[in-house]
N, CA and C of each residue as an Amber inpcrd file, in Angstrom:
protein
   393
  96.6050000  82.0450000  85.8820000  95.9310000  82.5380000  87.0880000
  96.3930000  83.9520000  87.3820000  95.4240000  84.8420000  87.5680000
  95.7430000  86.2430000  87.8420000  96.2210000  86.3910000  89.2860000
  97.3380000  87.0580000  89.4400000  97.8690000  87.3500000  90.7700000
  98.0490000  88.8500000  90.9180000  97.6590000  89.3570000  92.0740000
  97.7240000  90.7920000  92.3570000  98.5320000  90.9800000  93.6370000
  99.5880000  91.7570000  93.5590000 100.4600000  91.9440000  94.7180000
 100.7580000  93.4250000  94.8950000 100.3620000  93.9710000  96.0460000
 100.6250000  95.3650000  96.3620000 101.9160000  95.4940000  97.1730000
 102.5040000  96.6690000  97.1020000 103.6820000  96.9760000  97.9080000
 103.7800000  98.4840000  98.0680000 104.6530000  98.9030000  98.9620000
 104.9340000 100.3280000  99.1070000 104.3380000 100.9860000 100.3230000
 103.5700000 100.2520000 101.1250000 103.0000000 100.8510000 102.3190000
 104.0350000 100.9750000 103.4200000 103.6090000 101.5220000 104.5430000
 104.5030000 101.6830000 105.6790000 104.0450000 102.8100000 106.5630000
 104.9570000 103.2270000 107.4330000 104.6730000 104.3360000 108.3440000
 105.1960000 105.6200000 107.7150000 104.3240000 106.5990000 107.5320000
 104.7010000 107.8650000 106.9150000 104.1590000 109.0150000 107.7690000
 104.7950000 110.1390000 107.6480000 104.3680000 111.3070000 108.4240000
 103.2860000 112.0970000 107.6980000 102.4230000 112.7030000 108.4740000
 101.4090000 113.5710000 107.8850000 102.0860000 114.6680000 107.0770000
 101.4700000 114.9590000 105.9440000 102.0390000 115.9580000 105.0460000
 102.9710000 115.3790000 104.0060000 103.3580000 114.1380000 104.1960000
 104.2840000 113.5040000 103.2660000 103.5690000 112.8600000 102.0930000
 104.3350000 112.0700000 101.3540000 103.8510000 111.4180000 100.1440000
 104.1800000 109.9320000 100.2000000 103.2840000 109.1300000  99.6940000
 103.5370000 107.6990000  99.5650000 103.1170000 107.2620000  98.1710000
 103.8760000 106.3650000  97.5890000 103.5130000 105.8140000  96.2810000
 103.4010000 104.3070000  96.4130000 102.2100000 103.8110000  96.2210000
 101.9360000 102.3890000  96.3050000 102.0450000 101.7640000  94.9150000
 102.5180000 100.5410000  94.8800000 102.6510000  99.8130000  93.6230000
 101.8180000  98.5450000  93.6660000 101.4190000  98.1030000  92.5130000
 100.6380000  96.8710000  92.3970000 101.0810000  96.1520000  91.1250000
 101.4740000  94.9170000  91.2760000 101.9260000  94.0990000  90.1480000
 100.8760000  93.0300000  89.8700000 100.3840000  93.0150000  88.6650000
  99.3390000  92.0720000  88.2690000  99.8930000  91.1920000  87.1570000
  99.8820000  89.8950000  87.3690000 100.3950000  88.9510000  86.3840000
  99.3390000  87.9070000  86.0530000  99.6030000  87.1370000  85.0240000
  98.6900000  86.0730000  84.6330000  97.4940000  86.5480000  83.8480000
  97.5810000  87.7260000  83.2520000  96.4550000  88.2630000  82.5030000
  96.3450000  87.5820000  81.1450000  95.1560000  87.0670000  80.8740000
  94.9140000  86.4230000  79.5870000  94.6030000  87.4780000  78.5300000
  93.8180000  88.4700000  78.9400000  93.4640000  89.5620000  78.0570000
  94.2140000  90.8090000  78.4950000  94.5580000  91.6470000  77.5810000
  95.3520000  92.8130000  77.9260000  94.5700000  93.9610000  78.5120000
  93.2690000  94.0080000  78.2450000  92.5380000  95.2270000  78.5560000
  91.8420000  95.1830000  79.9080000  92.5700000  94.8780000  80.9520000
  92.0060000  94.8670000  82.2970000  91.9240000  96.2780000  82.8590000
  90.8320000  96.5450000  83.5480000  90.7110000  97.7640000  84.3370000
  91.3360000  97.5150000  85.7010000  91.9300000  98.5650000  86.2570000
  92.5900000  98.4430000  87.5440000  92.0480000  99.4800000  88.5050000
  91.9380000  99.1040000  89.7670000  91.4080000 100.0410000  90.7520000
  92.1430000  99.9680000  92.0670000  92.0250000 101.0340000  92.8170000
  92.5580000 101.0890000  94.1750000  91.4180000 101.3260000  95.1610000
  91.4570000 100.5920000  96.2520000  90.5200000 100.7240000  97.3530000
  91.3200000 100.9310000  98.6340000  90.6140000 101.3500000  99.6590000
  91.2140000 101.3510000 100.9840000  90.1600000 100.9870000 102.0070000
  90.6430000 100.4530000 103.1190000  89.7510000 100.0840000 104.2050000
  90.3930000 100.4610000 105.5310000  89.7640000 101.4110000 106.2040000
  90.2300000 101.8360000 107.5150000  89.5730000 100.9570000 108.5770000
  90.1700000 100.8710000 109.7550000  89.5950000 100.0420000 110.8240000
  88.1480000 100.4250000 111.1120000  87.2700000  99.4280000 111.1190000
  85.8760000  99.6630000 111.4380000  85.0550000 100.2780000 110.3350000
  85.6460000 100.4420000 109.1520000  84.9310000 101.0680000 108.0350000
  84.8360000 100.1110000 106.8500000  83.9390000 100.4400000 105.9300000
  83.7860000  99.6370000 104.7280000  84.9280000  99.9140000 103.7580000
  85.1380000  98.9630000 102.8670000  86.1430000  99.1450000 101.8260000
  85.6570000 100.2450000 100.8800000  86.5330000 101.1820000 100.6070000
  86.1680000 102.3880000  99.8580000  86.8920000 102.4280000  98.5150000
  86.1410000 102.5520000  97.4480000  86.7470000 102.6680000  96.1230000
  87.3290000 104.0480000  95.9170000  88.5750000 104.1320000  95.4840000
  89.2600000 105.4130000  95.3280000  89.2910000 105.8610000  93.8730000
  90.0070000 105.1260000  93.0520000  90.1390000 105.5030000  91.6590000
  90.2330000 104.2540000  90.7950000  89.9220000 104.4400000  89.5300000
  89.9050000 103.3480000  88.5670000  90.5840000 103.8380000  87.3000000
  91.2880000 102.9370000  86.6210000  91.9660000 103.3400000  85.3840000
  91.8380000 102.2320000  84.3570000  91.5250000 102.6040000  83.1410000
  91.3690000 101.6330000  82.0740000  92.6990000 101.3630000  81.3890000
  92.6690000 100.3950000  80.4620000  93.8750000 100.0660000  79.7050000
  94.4210000 101.2920000  78.9870000  93.5120000 102.1330000  78.4860000
  93.9270000 103.3150000  77.7270000  94.1610000 104.5250000  78.6130000
  94.2390000 104.3100000  79.9290000  94.5990000 105.3350000  80.9110000
  93.4840000 106.3310000  81.2040000  92.2510000 106.0250000  80.8350000
  91.1310000 106.8490000  81.2730000  90.9040000 106.6110000  82.7560000
  90.7050000 107.7060000  83.5080000  90.5980000 107.5890000  84.9590000
  89.1860000 107.9090000  85.4360000  88.7880000 107.2460000  86.4920000
  87.5050000 107.4760000  87.1310000  87.7660000 107.6550000  88.6180000
  86.9580000 108.4960000  89.2640000  87.2280000 108.8720000  90.6350000
  86.1070000 108.4390000  91.5530000  86.4950000 108.0910000  92.7860000
  85.5340000 107.5930000  93.7490000  84.8200000 108.6940000  94.4820000
  83.9070000 108.2890000  95.3590000  83.0760000 109.2290000  96.0930000
  83.9140000 110.1660000  96.9440000  84.9730000 109.6330000  97.5470000
  85.7950000 110.4410000  98.4340000  86.6090000 111.4590000  97.6650000
  86.6870000 111.2680000  96.3460000  87.5600000 112.1240000  95.5540000
  86.8410000 113.3730000  95.0730000  86.4940000 114.2360000  96.0340000
  86.0500000 115.5590000  95.6480000  87.2350000 116.2870000  95.0710000
  87.0610000 117.5230000  94.6740000  88.1300000 118.2270000  93.9770000
  89.4290000 118.2380000  94.7710000  89.3390000 118.5070000  96.0670000
  90.5590000 118.5880000  96.8530000  91.1750000 117.2130000  97.0370000
  90.3340000 116.2150000  97.2460000  90.8590000 114.8760000  97.4290000
  91.3990000 114.3270000  96.1280000  90.7140000 114.6190000  95.0260000
  91.1720000 114.1380000  93.7290000  92.5830000 114.6190000  93.4590000
  92.8840000 115.8200000  93.9150000  94.2080000 116.3730000  93.6710000
  95.2770000 115.6510000  94.4780000  94.8960000 115.0140000  95.5540000
  95.8950000 114.3370000  96.3960000  96.2090000 112.9270000  95.9270000
  95.2790000 112.3120000  95.1880000  95.4470000 110.9260000  94.7600000
  95.7030000 110.8730000  93.2550000  96.7110000 110.1150000  92.8630000
  97.0130000 109.9680000  91.4440000  97.2210000 108.5090000  91.1070000
  96.3410000 107.9970000  90.2620000  96.4840000 106.6140000  89.7900000
  97.1910000 106.6300000  88.4440000  98.0210000 105.6420000  88.2050000
  98.6980000 105.5100000  86.9210000  98.9850000 104.0390000  86.6730000
  99.3630000 103.7290000  85.4620000  99.6440000 102.3330000  85.1390000
 100.6600000 102.2310000  84.0180000 101.3110000 101.0630000  83.9760000
 102.1980000 100.7080000  82.8790000 101.7480000  99.3430000  82.3790000
 101.5670000  99.2360000  81.0880000 101.0860000  97.9960000  80.4880000
 102.2360000  97.2370000  79.8430000 102.3280000  95.9600000  80.1630000
 103.3390000  95.0880000  79.5780000 102.6370000  93.8410000  79.0380000
 103.3570000  93.0620000  78.3190000 102.8140000  91.8070000  77.8000000
 102.5280000  90.8800000  78.9660000 101.2450000  90.5920000  79.2060000
 100.8590000  89.6680000  80.2600000 100.9680000  90.2070000  81.6760000
 101.2910000  91.4760000  81.8330000 101.4850000  92.0420000  83.1580000
 101.1120000  93.5220000  83.1560000 100.6560000  93.9740000  84.3190000
 100.3440000  95.3930000  84.4920000 100.9530000  95.8620000  85.8060000
 101.5200000  97.0370000  85.8000000 101.9370000  97.7200000  87.0200000
 100.9990000  98.8990000  87.2230000 100.4450000  98.9920000  88.4140000
  99.5250000 100.0760000  88.7490000 100.0720000 100.8000000  89.9690000
  99.9180000 102.1000000  89.9800000 100.4600000 102.9000000  91.0680000
  99.3770000 103.8180000  91.6390000  99.5150000 104.1230000  92.9110000
  98.6780000 105.1330000  93.5420000  99.5880000 106.0210000  94.3750000
  99.6830000 107.2590000  93.9720000 100.4680000 108.2220000  94.7330000
  99.5150000 109.0890000  95.5330000  99.8230000 109.2320000  96.8130000
  98.9930000 110.0470000  97.7000000  99.8750000 111.1500000  98.2750000
  99.4850000 112.3750000  98.0350000 100.2360000 113.5280000  98.5310000
  99.5360000 114.1460000  99.7330000 100.2640000 115.0010000 100.4380000
  99.7080000 115.7180000 101.5980000  98.9470000 114.7680000 102.5130000
  99.6190000 113.7060000 102.9100000  98.9750000 112.6690000 103.7050000
  98.3710000 113.2080000 104.9860000  97.2120000 112.6480000 105.3280000
  96.5110000 112.9810000 106.5540000  96.3920000 111.7240000 107.4040000
  96.1970000 111.9090000 108.6950000  96.0320000 110.7320000 109.5530000
  94.8060000 109.9230000 109.1240000  93.8000000 110.5760000 108.5440000
  92.6110000 109.8730000 108.0660000  92.9020000 108.9460000 106.8820000
  94.0630000 109.0930000 106.2820000  94.4520000 108.2030000 105.1810000
  94.9640000 106.8610000 105.6810000  95.1200000 106.7130000 106.9880000
  95.5670000 105.4410000 107.5340000  94.5620000 104.3390000 107.2060000
  95.0410000 103.3060000 106.5380000  94.1530000 102.2350000 106.0770000
  94.9930000 101.1410000 105.4240000  94.3370000 100.0330000 105.1460000
  94.9200000  99.0320000 104.2640000  94.4740000  99.3730000 102.8440000
  95.4350000  99.4540000 101.9430000  95.1480000  99.8250000 100.5620000
  95.2030000  98.5710000  99.6920000  94.1570000  98.4090000  98.8880000
  94.0150000  97.2280000  98.0570000  94.0030000  97.6010000  96.5790000
  94.5930000  96.7430000  95.8010000  94.5660000  96.8490000  94.3430000
  93.6150000  95.7780000  93.8160000  92.8840000  96.1050000  92.7710000
  91.9260000  95.1600000  92.2140000  91.9590000  95.2030000  90.6890000
  91.5970000  94.0790000  90.0770000  91.5960000  93.9740000  88.6210000
  90.2860000  93.3680000  88.1420000  89.8220000  93.8670000  87.0230000
  88.6150000  93.3410000  86.4040000  88.5710000  93.8480000  84.9710000
  87.9210000  93.1200000  84.1000000  87.9300000  93.5140000  82.6880000
  87.0520000  94.7180000  82.4050000  86.0260000  94.9460000  83.2770000
  85.0450000  95.9710000  82.9080000  84.6950000  96.9350000  84.0380000
  85.3090000  96.8010000  85.1970000  84.8410000  97.4860000  86.4030000
  84.7220000  98.9970000  86.2710000  85.6500000  99.6440000  85.5760000
  85.5910000 101.1070000  85.4810000  84.3050000 101.5830000  84.8190000
  83.6940000 100.7480000  84.0260000  82.4880000 101.1370000  83.2950000
  81.2240000 100.7600000  84.0520000  81.4020000 100.2420000  85.2540000
  80.2670000  99.8820000  86.0980000  80.3530000 100.7050000  87.3810000
  79.7130000 100.2690000  88.4430000  79.8190000 100.9480000  89.7200000
  81.1250000 100.5160000  90.3730000  82.2310000 101.0590000  89.9120000
  83.5380000 100.5530000  90.3130000  83.8280000 100.7800000  91.7890000
  83.1040000 101.7150000  92.4380000  83.3300000 101.9720000  93.8560000
  82.8500000 100.8190000  94.7290000  82.0650000  99.9230000  94.1400000
  81.6210000  98.7530000  94.8710000  82.6310000  97.6350000  94.7120000
  83.0560000  97.0730000  95.8230000  84.0250000  95.9860000  95.7800000
  83.4680000  94.7640000  95.0580000  82.1570000  94.6380000  95.0100000
  81.5310000  93.4370000  94.4410000  81.7820000  93.2750000  92.9500000
  82.0930000  94.3730000  92.2360000  82.2280000  94.2720000  90.7780000
  83.6250000  93.8340000  90.3640000  84.5270000  93.7300000  91.3150000
  85.9130000  93.4020000  90.9850000  86.1790000  91.9190000  91.1400000
  86.9830000  91.3800000  90.2430000  87.2160000  89.9430000  90.1920000
  88.4410000  89.5060000  90.9780000  89.5220000  90.2520000  90.8370000
  90.7990000  89.8310000  91.4170000  91.2940000  90.8800000  92.4010000
  91.7900000  90.4220000  93.5400000  92.2430000  91.3040000  94.6190000
  93.6290000  90.9110000  95.0940000  94.3430000  91.9180000  95.5640000
  95.5890000  91.6600000  96.2710000  95.3320000  91.5120000  97.7510000
  96.4040000  91.2730000  98.4810000  96.2950000  91.0560000  99.9240000
  96.2790000  92.3630000 100.7060000  96.6020000  93.4630000 100.0420000
  96.5860000  94.7660000 100.6920000  97.9460000  95.1630000 101.2360000
  98.1460000  96.4550000 101.3620000  99.3630000  96.9930000 101.9710000
  98.9520000  98.0820000 102.9580000  99.5160000  98.0220000 104.1480000
  99.1320000  98.9380000 105.2140000  99.8520000 100.2680000 105.0590000
  99.0820000 101.3460000 105.1290000  99.6480000 102.6930000 105.1990000
  99.2110000 103.3030000 106.5220000 100.1680000 103.6930000 107.3250000
  99.8910000 104.3220000 108.6040000 100.4860000 105.7180000 108.5860000
  99.6450000 106.7120000 108.8070000 100.0930000 108.0980000 108.7760000
 100.1650000 108.6160000 110.2110000 101.3310000 109.0610000 110.6090000
 101.5220000 109.5790000 111.9650000 101.4600000 111.1040000 111.9530000
 100.9410000 111.6390000 113.0480000 100.8030000 113.1030000 113.1290000
 102.0640000 113.7460000 113.6530000
């Protein structure tokens, strides 16, 4: 059974940096795609970035050039387990949200910004940015 567990959120100051972690276990196949989403109060869940087994990255709608530079997805592949990270620099109060990690075998090659294409989800980790 695939389990997805995020960690690393908390209260951070604007302008600072946060690095979120996601541990995925129970993978039957090694080549899972991994993604990060966020959901702010009153807003829809937003796809941020996606990364394949071979570390190819895909960027979400919010990731224009300036935003893309602030968000960095990365991963480490292990036997039966994946660690996925999302580092966010130059934090803004608008970054306050619950951040979710997701896993799926093919999502990066589809409309990955849609939550519907993802199979496995974590419970989320809260990031609150104070001004």
